[in-house]
PDB file of C-alpha atoms and ligand atoms in Angstrom:
ATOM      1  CA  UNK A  18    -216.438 -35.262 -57.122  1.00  0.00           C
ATOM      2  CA  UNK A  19    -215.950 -36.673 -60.476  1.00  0.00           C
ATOM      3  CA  UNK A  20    -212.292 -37.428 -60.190  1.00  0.00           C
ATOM      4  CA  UNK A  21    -211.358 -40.361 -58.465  1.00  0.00           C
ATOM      5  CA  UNK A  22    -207.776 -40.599 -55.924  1.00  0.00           C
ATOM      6  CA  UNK A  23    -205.790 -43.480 -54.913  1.00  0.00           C
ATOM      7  CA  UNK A  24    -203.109 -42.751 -52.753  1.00  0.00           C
ATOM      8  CA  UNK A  25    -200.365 -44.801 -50.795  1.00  0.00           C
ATOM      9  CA  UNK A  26    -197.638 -43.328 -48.336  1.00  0.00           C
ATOM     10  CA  UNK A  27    -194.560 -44.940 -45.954  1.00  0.00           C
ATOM     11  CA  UNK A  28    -192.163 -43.304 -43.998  1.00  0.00           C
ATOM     12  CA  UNK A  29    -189.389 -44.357 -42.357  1.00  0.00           C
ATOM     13  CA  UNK A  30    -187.027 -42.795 -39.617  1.00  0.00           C
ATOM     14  CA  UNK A  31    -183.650 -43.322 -41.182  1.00  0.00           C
ATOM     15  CA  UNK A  32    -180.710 -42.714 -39.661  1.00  0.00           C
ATOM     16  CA  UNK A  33    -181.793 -40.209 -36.573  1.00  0.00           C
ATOM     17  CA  UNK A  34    -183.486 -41.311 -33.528  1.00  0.00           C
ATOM     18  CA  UNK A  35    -187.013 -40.704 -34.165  1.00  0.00           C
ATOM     19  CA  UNK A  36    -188.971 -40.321 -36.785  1.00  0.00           C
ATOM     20  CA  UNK A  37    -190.321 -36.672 -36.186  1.00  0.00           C
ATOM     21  CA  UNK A  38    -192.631 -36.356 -39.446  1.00  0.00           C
ATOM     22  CA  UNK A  39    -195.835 -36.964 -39.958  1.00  0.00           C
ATOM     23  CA  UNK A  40    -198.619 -37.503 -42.332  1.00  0.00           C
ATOM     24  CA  UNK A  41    -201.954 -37.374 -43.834  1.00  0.00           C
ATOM     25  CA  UNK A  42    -203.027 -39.290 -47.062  1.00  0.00           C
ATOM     26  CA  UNK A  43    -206.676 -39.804 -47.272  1.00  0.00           C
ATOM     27  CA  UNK A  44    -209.372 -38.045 -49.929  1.00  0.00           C
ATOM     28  CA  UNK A  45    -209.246 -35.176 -50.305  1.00  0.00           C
ATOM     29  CA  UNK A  46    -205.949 -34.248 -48.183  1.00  0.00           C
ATOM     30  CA  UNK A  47    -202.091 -35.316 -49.408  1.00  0.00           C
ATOM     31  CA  UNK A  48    -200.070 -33.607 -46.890  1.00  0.00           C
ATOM     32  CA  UNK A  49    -196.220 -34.217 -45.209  1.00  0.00           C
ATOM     33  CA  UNK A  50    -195.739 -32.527 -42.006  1.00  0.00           C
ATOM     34  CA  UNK A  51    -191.553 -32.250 -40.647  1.00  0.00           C
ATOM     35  CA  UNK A  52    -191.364 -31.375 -37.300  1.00  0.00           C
ATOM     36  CA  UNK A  53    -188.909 -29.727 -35.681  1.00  0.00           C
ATOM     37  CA  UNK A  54    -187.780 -28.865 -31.841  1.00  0.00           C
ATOM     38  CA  UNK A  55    -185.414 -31.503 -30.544  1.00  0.00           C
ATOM     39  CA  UNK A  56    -187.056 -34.531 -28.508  1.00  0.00           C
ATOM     40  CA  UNK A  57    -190.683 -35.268 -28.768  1.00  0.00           C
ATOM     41  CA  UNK A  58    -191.287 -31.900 -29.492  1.00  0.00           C
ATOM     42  CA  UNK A  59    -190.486 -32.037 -33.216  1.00  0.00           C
ATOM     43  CA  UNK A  60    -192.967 -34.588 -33.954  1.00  0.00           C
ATOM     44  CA  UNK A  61    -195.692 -32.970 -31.756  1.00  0.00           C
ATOM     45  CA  UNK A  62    -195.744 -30.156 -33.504  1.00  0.00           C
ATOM     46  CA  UNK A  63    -196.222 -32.100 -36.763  1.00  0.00           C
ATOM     47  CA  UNK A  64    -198.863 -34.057 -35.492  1.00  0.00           C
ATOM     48  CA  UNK A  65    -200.156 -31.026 -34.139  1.00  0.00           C
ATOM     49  CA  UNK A  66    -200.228 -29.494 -37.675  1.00  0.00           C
ATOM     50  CA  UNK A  67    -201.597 -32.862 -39.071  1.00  0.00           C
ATOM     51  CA  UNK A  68    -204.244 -33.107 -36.577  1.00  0.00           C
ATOM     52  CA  UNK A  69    -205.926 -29.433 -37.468  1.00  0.00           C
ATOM     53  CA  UNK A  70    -205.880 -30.473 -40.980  1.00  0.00           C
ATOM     54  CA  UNK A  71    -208.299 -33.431 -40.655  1.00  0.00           C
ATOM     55  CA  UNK A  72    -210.924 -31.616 -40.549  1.00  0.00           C
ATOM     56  CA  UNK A  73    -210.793 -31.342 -44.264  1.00  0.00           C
ATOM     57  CA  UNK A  74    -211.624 -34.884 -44.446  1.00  0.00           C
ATOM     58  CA  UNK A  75    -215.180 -34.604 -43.758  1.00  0.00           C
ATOM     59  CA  UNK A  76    -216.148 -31.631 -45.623  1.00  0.00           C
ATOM     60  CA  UNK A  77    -217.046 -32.313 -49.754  1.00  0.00           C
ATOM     61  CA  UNK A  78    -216.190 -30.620 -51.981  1.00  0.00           C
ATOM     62  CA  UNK A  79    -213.627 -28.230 -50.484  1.00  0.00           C
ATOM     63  CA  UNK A  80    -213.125 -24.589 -51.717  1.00  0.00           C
ATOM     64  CA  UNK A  81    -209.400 -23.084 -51.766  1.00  0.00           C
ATOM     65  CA  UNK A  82    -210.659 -21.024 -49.045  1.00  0.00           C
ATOM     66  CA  UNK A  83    -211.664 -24.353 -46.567  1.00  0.00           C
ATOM     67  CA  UNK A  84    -207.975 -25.402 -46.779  1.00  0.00           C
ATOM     68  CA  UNK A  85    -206.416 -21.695 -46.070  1.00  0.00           C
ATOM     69  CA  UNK A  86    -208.694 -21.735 -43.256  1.00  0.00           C
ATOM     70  CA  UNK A  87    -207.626 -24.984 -41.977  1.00  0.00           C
ATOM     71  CA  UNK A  88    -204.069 -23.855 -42.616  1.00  0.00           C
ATOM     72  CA  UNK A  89    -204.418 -21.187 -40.456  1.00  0.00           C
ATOM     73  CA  UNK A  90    -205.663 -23.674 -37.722  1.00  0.00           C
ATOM     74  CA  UNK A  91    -202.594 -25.503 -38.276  1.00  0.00           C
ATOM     75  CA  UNK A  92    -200.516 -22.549 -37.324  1.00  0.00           C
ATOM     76  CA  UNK A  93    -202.537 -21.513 -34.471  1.00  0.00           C
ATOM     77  CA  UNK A  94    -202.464 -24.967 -33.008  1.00  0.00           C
ATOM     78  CA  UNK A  95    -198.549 -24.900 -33.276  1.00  0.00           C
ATOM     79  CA  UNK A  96    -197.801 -21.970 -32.239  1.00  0.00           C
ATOM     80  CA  UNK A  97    -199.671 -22.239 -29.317  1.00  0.00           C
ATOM     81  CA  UNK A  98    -197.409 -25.212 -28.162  1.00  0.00           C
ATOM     82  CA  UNK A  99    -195.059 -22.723 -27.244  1.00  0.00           C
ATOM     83  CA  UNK A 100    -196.914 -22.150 -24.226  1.00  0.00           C
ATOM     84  CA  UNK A 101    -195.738 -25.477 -22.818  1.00  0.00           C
ATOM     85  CA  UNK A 102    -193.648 -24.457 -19.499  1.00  0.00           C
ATOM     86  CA  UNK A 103    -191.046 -27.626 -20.798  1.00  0.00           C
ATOM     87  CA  UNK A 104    -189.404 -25.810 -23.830  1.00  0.00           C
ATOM     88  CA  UNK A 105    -188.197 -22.911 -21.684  1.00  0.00           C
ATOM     89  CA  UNK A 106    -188.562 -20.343 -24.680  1.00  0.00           C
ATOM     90  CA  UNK A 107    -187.915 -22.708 -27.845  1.00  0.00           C
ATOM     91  CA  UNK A 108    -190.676 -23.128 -29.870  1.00  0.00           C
ATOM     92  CA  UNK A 109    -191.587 -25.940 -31.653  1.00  0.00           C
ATOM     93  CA  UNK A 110    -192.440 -25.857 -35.523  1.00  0.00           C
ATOM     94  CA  UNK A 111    -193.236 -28.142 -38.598  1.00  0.00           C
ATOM     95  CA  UNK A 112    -193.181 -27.745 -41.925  1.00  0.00           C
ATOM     96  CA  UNK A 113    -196.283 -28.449 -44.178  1.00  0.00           C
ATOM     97  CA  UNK A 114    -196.450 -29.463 -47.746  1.00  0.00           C
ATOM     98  CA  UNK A 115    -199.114 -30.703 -49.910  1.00  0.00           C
ATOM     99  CA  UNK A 116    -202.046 -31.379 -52.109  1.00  0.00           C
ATOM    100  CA  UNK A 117    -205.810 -30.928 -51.444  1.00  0.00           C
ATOM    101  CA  UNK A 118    -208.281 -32.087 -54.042  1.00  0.00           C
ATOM    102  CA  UNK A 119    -210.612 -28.572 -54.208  1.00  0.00           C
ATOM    103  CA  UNK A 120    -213.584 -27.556 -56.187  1.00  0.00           C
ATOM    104  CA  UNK A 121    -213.163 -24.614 -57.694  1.00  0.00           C
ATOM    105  CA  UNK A 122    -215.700 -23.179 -60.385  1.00  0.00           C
ATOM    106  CA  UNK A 123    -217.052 -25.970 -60.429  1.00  0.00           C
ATOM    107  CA  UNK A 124    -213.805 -27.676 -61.581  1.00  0.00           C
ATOM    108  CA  UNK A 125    -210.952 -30.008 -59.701  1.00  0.00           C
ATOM    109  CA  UNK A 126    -208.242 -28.528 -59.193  1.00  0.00           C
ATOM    110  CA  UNK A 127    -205.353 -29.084 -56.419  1.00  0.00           C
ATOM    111  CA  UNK A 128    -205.048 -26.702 -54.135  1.00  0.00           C
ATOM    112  CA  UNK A 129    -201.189 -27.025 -52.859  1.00  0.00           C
ATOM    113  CA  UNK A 130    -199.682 -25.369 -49.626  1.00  0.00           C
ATOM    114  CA  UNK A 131    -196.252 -24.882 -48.877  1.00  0.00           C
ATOM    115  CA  UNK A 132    -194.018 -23.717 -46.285  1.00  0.00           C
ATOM    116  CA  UNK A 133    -190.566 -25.076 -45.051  1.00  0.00           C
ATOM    117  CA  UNK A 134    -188.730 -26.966 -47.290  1.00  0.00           C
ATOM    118  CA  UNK A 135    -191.276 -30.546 -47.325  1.00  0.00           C
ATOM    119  CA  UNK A 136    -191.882 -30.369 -51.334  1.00  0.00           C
ATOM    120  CA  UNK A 137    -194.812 -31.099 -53.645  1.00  0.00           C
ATOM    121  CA  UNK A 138    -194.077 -32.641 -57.076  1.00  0.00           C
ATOM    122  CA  UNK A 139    -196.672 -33.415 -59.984  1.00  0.00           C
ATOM    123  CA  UNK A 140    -195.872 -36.162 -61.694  1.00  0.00           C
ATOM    124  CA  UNK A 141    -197.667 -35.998 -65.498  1.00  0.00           C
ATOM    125  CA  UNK A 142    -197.379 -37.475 -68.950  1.00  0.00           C
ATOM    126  CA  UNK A 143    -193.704 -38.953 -67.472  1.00  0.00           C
ATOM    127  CA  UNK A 144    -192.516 -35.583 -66.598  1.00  0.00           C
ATOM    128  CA  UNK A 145    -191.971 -34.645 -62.691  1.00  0.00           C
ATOM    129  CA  UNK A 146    -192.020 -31.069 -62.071  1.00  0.00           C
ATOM    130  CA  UNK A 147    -191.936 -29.104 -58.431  1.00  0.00           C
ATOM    131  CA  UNK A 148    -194.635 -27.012 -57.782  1.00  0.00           C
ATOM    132  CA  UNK A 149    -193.726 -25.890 -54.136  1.00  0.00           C
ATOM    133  CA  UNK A 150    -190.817 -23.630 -53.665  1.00  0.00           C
ATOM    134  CA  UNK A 151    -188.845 -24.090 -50.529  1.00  0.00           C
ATOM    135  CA  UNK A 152    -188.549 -21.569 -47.362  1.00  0.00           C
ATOM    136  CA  UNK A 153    -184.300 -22.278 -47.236  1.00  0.00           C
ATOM    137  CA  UNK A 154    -181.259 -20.176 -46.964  1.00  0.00           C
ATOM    138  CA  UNK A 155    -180.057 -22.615 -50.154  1.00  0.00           C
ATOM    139  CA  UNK A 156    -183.196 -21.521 -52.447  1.00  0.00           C
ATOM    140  CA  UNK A 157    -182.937 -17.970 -50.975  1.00  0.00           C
ATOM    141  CA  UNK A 158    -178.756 -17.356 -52.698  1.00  0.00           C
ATOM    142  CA  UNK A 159    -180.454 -19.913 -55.677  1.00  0.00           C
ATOM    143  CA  UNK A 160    -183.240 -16.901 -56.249  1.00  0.00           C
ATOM    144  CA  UNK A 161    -180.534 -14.550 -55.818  1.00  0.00           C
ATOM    145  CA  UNK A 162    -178.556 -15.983 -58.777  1.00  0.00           C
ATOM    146  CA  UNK A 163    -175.733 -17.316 -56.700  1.00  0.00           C
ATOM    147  CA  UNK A 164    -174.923 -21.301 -57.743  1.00  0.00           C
ATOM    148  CA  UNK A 165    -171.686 -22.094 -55.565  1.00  0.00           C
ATOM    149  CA  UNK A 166    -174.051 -23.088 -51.553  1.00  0.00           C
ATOM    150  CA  UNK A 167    -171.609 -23.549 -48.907  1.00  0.00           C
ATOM    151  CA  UNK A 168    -172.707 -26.533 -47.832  1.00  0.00           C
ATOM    152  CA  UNK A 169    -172.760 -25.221 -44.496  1.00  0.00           C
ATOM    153  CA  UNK A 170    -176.429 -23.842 -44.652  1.00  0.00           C
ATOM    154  CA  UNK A 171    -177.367 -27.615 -44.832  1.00  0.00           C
ATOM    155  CA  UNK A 172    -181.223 -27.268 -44.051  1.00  0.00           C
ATOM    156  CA  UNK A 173    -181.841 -24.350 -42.485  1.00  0.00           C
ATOM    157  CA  UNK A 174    -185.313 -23.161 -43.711  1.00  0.00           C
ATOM    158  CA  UNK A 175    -186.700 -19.403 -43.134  1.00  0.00           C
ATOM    159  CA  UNK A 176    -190.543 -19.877 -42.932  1.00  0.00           C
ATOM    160  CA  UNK A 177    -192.484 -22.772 -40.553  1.00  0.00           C
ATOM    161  CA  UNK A 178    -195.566 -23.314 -38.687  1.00  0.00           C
ATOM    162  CA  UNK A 179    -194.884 -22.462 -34.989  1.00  0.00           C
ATOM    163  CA  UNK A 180    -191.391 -22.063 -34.738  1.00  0.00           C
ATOM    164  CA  UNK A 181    -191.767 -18.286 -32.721  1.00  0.00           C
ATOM    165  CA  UNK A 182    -192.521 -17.406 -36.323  1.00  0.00           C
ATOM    166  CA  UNK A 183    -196.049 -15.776 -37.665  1.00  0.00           C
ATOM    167  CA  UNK A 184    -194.373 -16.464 -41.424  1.00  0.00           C
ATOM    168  CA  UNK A 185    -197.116 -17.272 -44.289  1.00  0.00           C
ATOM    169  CA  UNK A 186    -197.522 -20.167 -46.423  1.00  0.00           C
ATOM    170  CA  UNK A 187    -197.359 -19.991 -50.633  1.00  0.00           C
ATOM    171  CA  UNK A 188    -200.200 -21.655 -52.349  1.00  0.00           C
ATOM    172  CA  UNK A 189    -200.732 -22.976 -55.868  1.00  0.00           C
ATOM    173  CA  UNK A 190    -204.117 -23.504 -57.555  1.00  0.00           C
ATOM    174  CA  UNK A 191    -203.720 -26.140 -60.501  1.00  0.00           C
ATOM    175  CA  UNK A 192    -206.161 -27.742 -62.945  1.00  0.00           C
ATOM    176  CA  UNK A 193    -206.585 -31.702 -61.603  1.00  0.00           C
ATOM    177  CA  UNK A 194    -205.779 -32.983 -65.080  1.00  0.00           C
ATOM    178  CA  UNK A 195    -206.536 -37.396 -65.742  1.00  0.00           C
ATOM    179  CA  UNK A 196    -203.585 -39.581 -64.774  1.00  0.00           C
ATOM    180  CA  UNK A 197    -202.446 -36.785 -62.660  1.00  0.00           C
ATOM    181  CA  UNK A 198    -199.884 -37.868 -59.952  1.00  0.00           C
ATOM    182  CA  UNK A 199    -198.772 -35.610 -57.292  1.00  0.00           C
ATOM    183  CA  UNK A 200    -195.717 -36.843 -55.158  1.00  0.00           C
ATOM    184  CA  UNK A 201    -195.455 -34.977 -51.512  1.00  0.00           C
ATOM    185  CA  UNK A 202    -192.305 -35.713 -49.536  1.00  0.00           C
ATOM    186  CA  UNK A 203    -190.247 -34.699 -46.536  1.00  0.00           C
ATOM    187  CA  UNK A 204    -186.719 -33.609 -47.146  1.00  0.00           C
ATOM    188  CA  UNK A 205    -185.806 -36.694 -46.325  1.00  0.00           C
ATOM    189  CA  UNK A 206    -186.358 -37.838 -49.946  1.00  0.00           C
ATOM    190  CA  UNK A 207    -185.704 -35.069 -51.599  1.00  0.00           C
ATOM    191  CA  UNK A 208    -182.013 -34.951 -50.220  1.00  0.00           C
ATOM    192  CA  UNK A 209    -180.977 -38.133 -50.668  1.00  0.00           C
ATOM    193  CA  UNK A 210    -182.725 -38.950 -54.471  1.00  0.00           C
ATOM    194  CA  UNK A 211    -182.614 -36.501 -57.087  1.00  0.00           C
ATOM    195  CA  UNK A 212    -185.222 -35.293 -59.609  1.00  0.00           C
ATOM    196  CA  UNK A 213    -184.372 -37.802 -62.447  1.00  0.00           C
ATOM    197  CA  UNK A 214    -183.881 -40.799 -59.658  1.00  0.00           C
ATOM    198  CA  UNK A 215    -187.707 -39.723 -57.936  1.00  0.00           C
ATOM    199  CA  UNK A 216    -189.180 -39.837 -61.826  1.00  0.00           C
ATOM    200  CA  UNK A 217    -187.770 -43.118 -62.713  1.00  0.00           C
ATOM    201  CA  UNK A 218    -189.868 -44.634 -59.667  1.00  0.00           C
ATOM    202  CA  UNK A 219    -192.527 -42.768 -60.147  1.00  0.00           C
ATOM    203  CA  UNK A 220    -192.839 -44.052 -63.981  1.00  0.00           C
ATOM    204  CA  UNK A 221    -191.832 -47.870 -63.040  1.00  0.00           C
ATOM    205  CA  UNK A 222    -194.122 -47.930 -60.385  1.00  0.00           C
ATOM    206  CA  UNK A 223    -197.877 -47.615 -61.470  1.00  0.00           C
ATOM    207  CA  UNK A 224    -199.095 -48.793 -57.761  1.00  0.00           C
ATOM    208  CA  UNK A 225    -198.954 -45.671 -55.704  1.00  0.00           C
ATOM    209  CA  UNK A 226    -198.404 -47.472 -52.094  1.00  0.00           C
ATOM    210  CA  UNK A 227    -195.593 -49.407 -53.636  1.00  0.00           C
ATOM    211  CA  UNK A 228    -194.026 -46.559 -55.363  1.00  0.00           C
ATOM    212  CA  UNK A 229    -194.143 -44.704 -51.790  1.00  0.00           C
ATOM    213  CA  UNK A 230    -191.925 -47.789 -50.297  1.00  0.00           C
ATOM    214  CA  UNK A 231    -189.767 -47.737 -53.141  1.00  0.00           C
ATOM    215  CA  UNK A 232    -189.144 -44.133 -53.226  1.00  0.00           C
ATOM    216  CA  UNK A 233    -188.630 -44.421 -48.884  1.00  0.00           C
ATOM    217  CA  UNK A 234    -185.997 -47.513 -50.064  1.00  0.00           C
ATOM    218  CA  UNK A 235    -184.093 -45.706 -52.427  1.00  0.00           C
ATOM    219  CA  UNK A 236    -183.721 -43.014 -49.709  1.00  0.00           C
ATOM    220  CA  UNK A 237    -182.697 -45.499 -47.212  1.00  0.00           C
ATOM    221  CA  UNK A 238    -180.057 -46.796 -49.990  1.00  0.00           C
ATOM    222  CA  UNK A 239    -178.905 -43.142 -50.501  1.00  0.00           C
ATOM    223  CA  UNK A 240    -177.902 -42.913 -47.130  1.00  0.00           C
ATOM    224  CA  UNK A 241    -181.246 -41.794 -45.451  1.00  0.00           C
ATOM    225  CA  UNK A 242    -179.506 -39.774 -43.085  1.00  0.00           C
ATOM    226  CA  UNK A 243    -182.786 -38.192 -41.826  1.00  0.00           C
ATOM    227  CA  UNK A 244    -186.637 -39.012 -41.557  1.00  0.00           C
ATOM    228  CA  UNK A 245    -188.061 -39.923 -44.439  1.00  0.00           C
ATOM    229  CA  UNK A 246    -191.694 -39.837 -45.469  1.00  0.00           C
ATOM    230  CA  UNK A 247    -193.393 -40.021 -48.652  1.00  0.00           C
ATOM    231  CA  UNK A 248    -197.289 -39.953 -50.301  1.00  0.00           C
ATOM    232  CA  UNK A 249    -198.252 -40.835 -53.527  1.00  0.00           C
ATOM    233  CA  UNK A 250    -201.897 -39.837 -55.183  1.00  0.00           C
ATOM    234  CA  UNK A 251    -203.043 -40.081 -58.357  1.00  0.00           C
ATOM    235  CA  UNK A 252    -206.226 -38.808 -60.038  1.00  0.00           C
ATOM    236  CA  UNK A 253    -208.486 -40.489 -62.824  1.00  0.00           C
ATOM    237  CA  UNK A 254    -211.000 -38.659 -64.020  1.00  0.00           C
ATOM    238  CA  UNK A 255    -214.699 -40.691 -64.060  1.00  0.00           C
ATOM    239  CA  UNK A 256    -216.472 -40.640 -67.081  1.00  0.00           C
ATOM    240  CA  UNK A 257    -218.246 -37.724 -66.545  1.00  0.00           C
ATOM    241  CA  UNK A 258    -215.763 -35.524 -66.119  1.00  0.00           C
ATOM    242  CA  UNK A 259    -214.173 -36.879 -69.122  1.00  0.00           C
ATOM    243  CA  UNK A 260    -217.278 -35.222 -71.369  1.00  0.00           C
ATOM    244  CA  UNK A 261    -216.999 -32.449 -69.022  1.00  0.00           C
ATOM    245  CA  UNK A 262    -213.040 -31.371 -69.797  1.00  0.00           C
ATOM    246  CA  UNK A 263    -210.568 -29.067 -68.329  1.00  0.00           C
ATOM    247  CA  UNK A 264    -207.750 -27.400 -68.969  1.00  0.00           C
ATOM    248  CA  UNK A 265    -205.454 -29.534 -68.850  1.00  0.00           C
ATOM    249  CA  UNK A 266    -202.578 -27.336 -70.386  1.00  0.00           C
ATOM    250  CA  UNK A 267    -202.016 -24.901 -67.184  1.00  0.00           C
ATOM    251  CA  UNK A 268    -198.811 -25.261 -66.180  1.00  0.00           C
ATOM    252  CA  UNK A 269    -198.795 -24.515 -62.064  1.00  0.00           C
ATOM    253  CA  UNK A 270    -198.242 -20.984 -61.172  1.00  0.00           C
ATOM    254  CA  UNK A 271    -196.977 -19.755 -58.566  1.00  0.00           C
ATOM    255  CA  UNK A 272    -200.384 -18.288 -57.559  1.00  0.00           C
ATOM    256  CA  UNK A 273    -203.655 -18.642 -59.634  1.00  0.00           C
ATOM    257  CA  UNK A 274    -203.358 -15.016 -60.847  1.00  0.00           C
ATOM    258  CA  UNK A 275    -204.598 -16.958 -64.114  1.00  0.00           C
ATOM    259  CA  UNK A 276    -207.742 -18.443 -63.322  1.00  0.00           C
ATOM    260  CA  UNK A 277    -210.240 -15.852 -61.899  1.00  0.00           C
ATOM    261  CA  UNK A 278    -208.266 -13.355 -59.043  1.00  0.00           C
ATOM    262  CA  UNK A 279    -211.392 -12.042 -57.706  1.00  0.00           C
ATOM    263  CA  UNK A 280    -212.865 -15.407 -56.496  1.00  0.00           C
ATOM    264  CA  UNK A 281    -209.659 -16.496 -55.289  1.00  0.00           C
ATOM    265  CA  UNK A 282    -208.938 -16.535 -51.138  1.00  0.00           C
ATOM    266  CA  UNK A 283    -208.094 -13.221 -50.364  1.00  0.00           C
ATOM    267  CA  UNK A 284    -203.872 -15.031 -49.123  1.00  0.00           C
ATOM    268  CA  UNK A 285    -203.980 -15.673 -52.687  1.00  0.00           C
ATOM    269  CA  UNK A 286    -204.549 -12.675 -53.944  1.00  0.00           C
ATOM    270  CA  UNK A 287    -202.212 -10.926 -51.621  1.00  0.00           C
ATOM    271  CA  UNK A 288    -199.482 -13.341 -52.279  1.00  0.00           C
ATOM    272  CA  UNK A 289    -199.949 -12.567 -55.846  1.00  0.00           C
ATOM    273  CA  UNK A 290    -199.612  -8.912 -55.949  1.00  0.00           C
ATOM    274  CA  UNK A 291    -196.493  -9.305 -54.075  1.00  0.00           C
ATOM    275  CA  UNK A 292    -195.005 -12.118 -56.174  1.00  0.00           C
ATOM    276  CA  UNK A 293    -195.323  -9.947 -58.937  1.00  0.00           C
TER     277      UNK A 293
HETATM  278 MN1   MN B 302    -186.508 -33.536 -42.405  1.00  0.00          MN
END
């Protein structure tokens, strides 16, 4: 692969009682798991989900397709945890969000996953922007045009892995472009520091393990009511793919409608005829 990734990550529990997230930040995988199912069944499910997605690690380069494969995995493994005779009926479940470093055509691009309402940001030429969309009763009435949220719904999401659900995750397929940096947190960030708060660290901070702690401290300052984890990767470009190129003017899409549809994974495609 002719790009090269540096990554750091920290997570913290906050203010509840255990820290049920979990991680994975190693080439070519970025990902944020929050678990979910009261005791230590919240963070097995997100290890669970974790776990099934290490397999990526040893397979180079990855196609789109490898990580919706391993995605399903993910939600096979959870869901089967279900079975466990302990949880009497209540299913555990975990969010996943997240960036994969991909091949496709023969060019980098990251493949992000989302569903539940763990985020993925790209952070480029100083501007943050958030690729994922989150599964939430809150973005569900913000879609629907409504701006007053009671703040009653708090965080109740609609889509998870496990969770008695079969729901789907979205995927995006964006150009890698040099100096890229892709921020992937749990909502335990994401509630506490705001958009403009998140960019300022990112820009300050050109080390991306310390800009992980700082951006899990300023959570922590903000109240960090819940767990709290955070990865930061960026990409530099080697100077080969330099002379090579890409597009580096693709803004993410919702799906990669843009790029070629009939090469794309076949969730993809599906996911883009009903986006549209
Ligand atoms: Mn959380």
């Amino acid at each position: 692969m002719d790009v090269t990734l540096s990554c750091g990550a920290a997570t913290d529990t906050g203010r509840r009682a255990a820290n049920e997230d979990s991680y994975l930040a190693q080439a070519p995988a970025f990902l944020v798991a929050d678990g979910m199912g009261g005791h230590q069944h919240g963070r097995q499910a997100s290890d669970t989900a974790v776990a099934a997605l290490r397999g990526l690690l040893s397979h180079h380069p990855l196609a789109p397709e490898d990580v919706v494969a391993a995605v399903d995995n993910a939600r096979a493994a959870v869901a089967e945890l279900a079975a466990h005779p302990h949880l009497a009926g209540r299913a555990p479940g975990s969010t996943l969000s997240g960036a994969v470093l991909t091949r496709h055509h023969g060019e980098p691009y990251w493949l992000v996953v989302n569903i539940g309402d763990s985020r993925t940001y790209r952070f480029r030429d100083g501007q943050l922007a958030q690729v994922s969309v989150d599964h939430s009763e809150v973005q569900e009435l913000l879609d629907a045009g409504q701006t007053q949220i009671p703040a009653e719904l708090g965080n109740i999401i609609t889509r998870a892995l496990g969770a008695g659900t079969d729901s789907q995750p979205d995927y995006w397929l964006i150009p890698v472009a040099d100096h890229d940096r892709v921020l992937v947190c749990s909502d335990g960030l994401s509630r506490e520091v705001d958009g403009p708060g998140i960019a300022r660290i990112l820009a300050d901070e050109p080390d991306p393990a310390a800009a992980a702690a700082h951006l899990v401290a300023a959570a922590l300052a903000a109240g960090g009511h819940d767990n709290i984890t955070v990865v930061v990767v960026d990409a530099t470009f080697t100077e080969a793919q330099r002379r090579d190129g890409v597009a580096t003017d693709t803004v993410p899409h919702r799906t990669a409608v843009d790029i070629d549809e009939s090469t794309l994974p076949k969730r993809l495609r599906a996911a883009s005829e009903e986006q549209a």
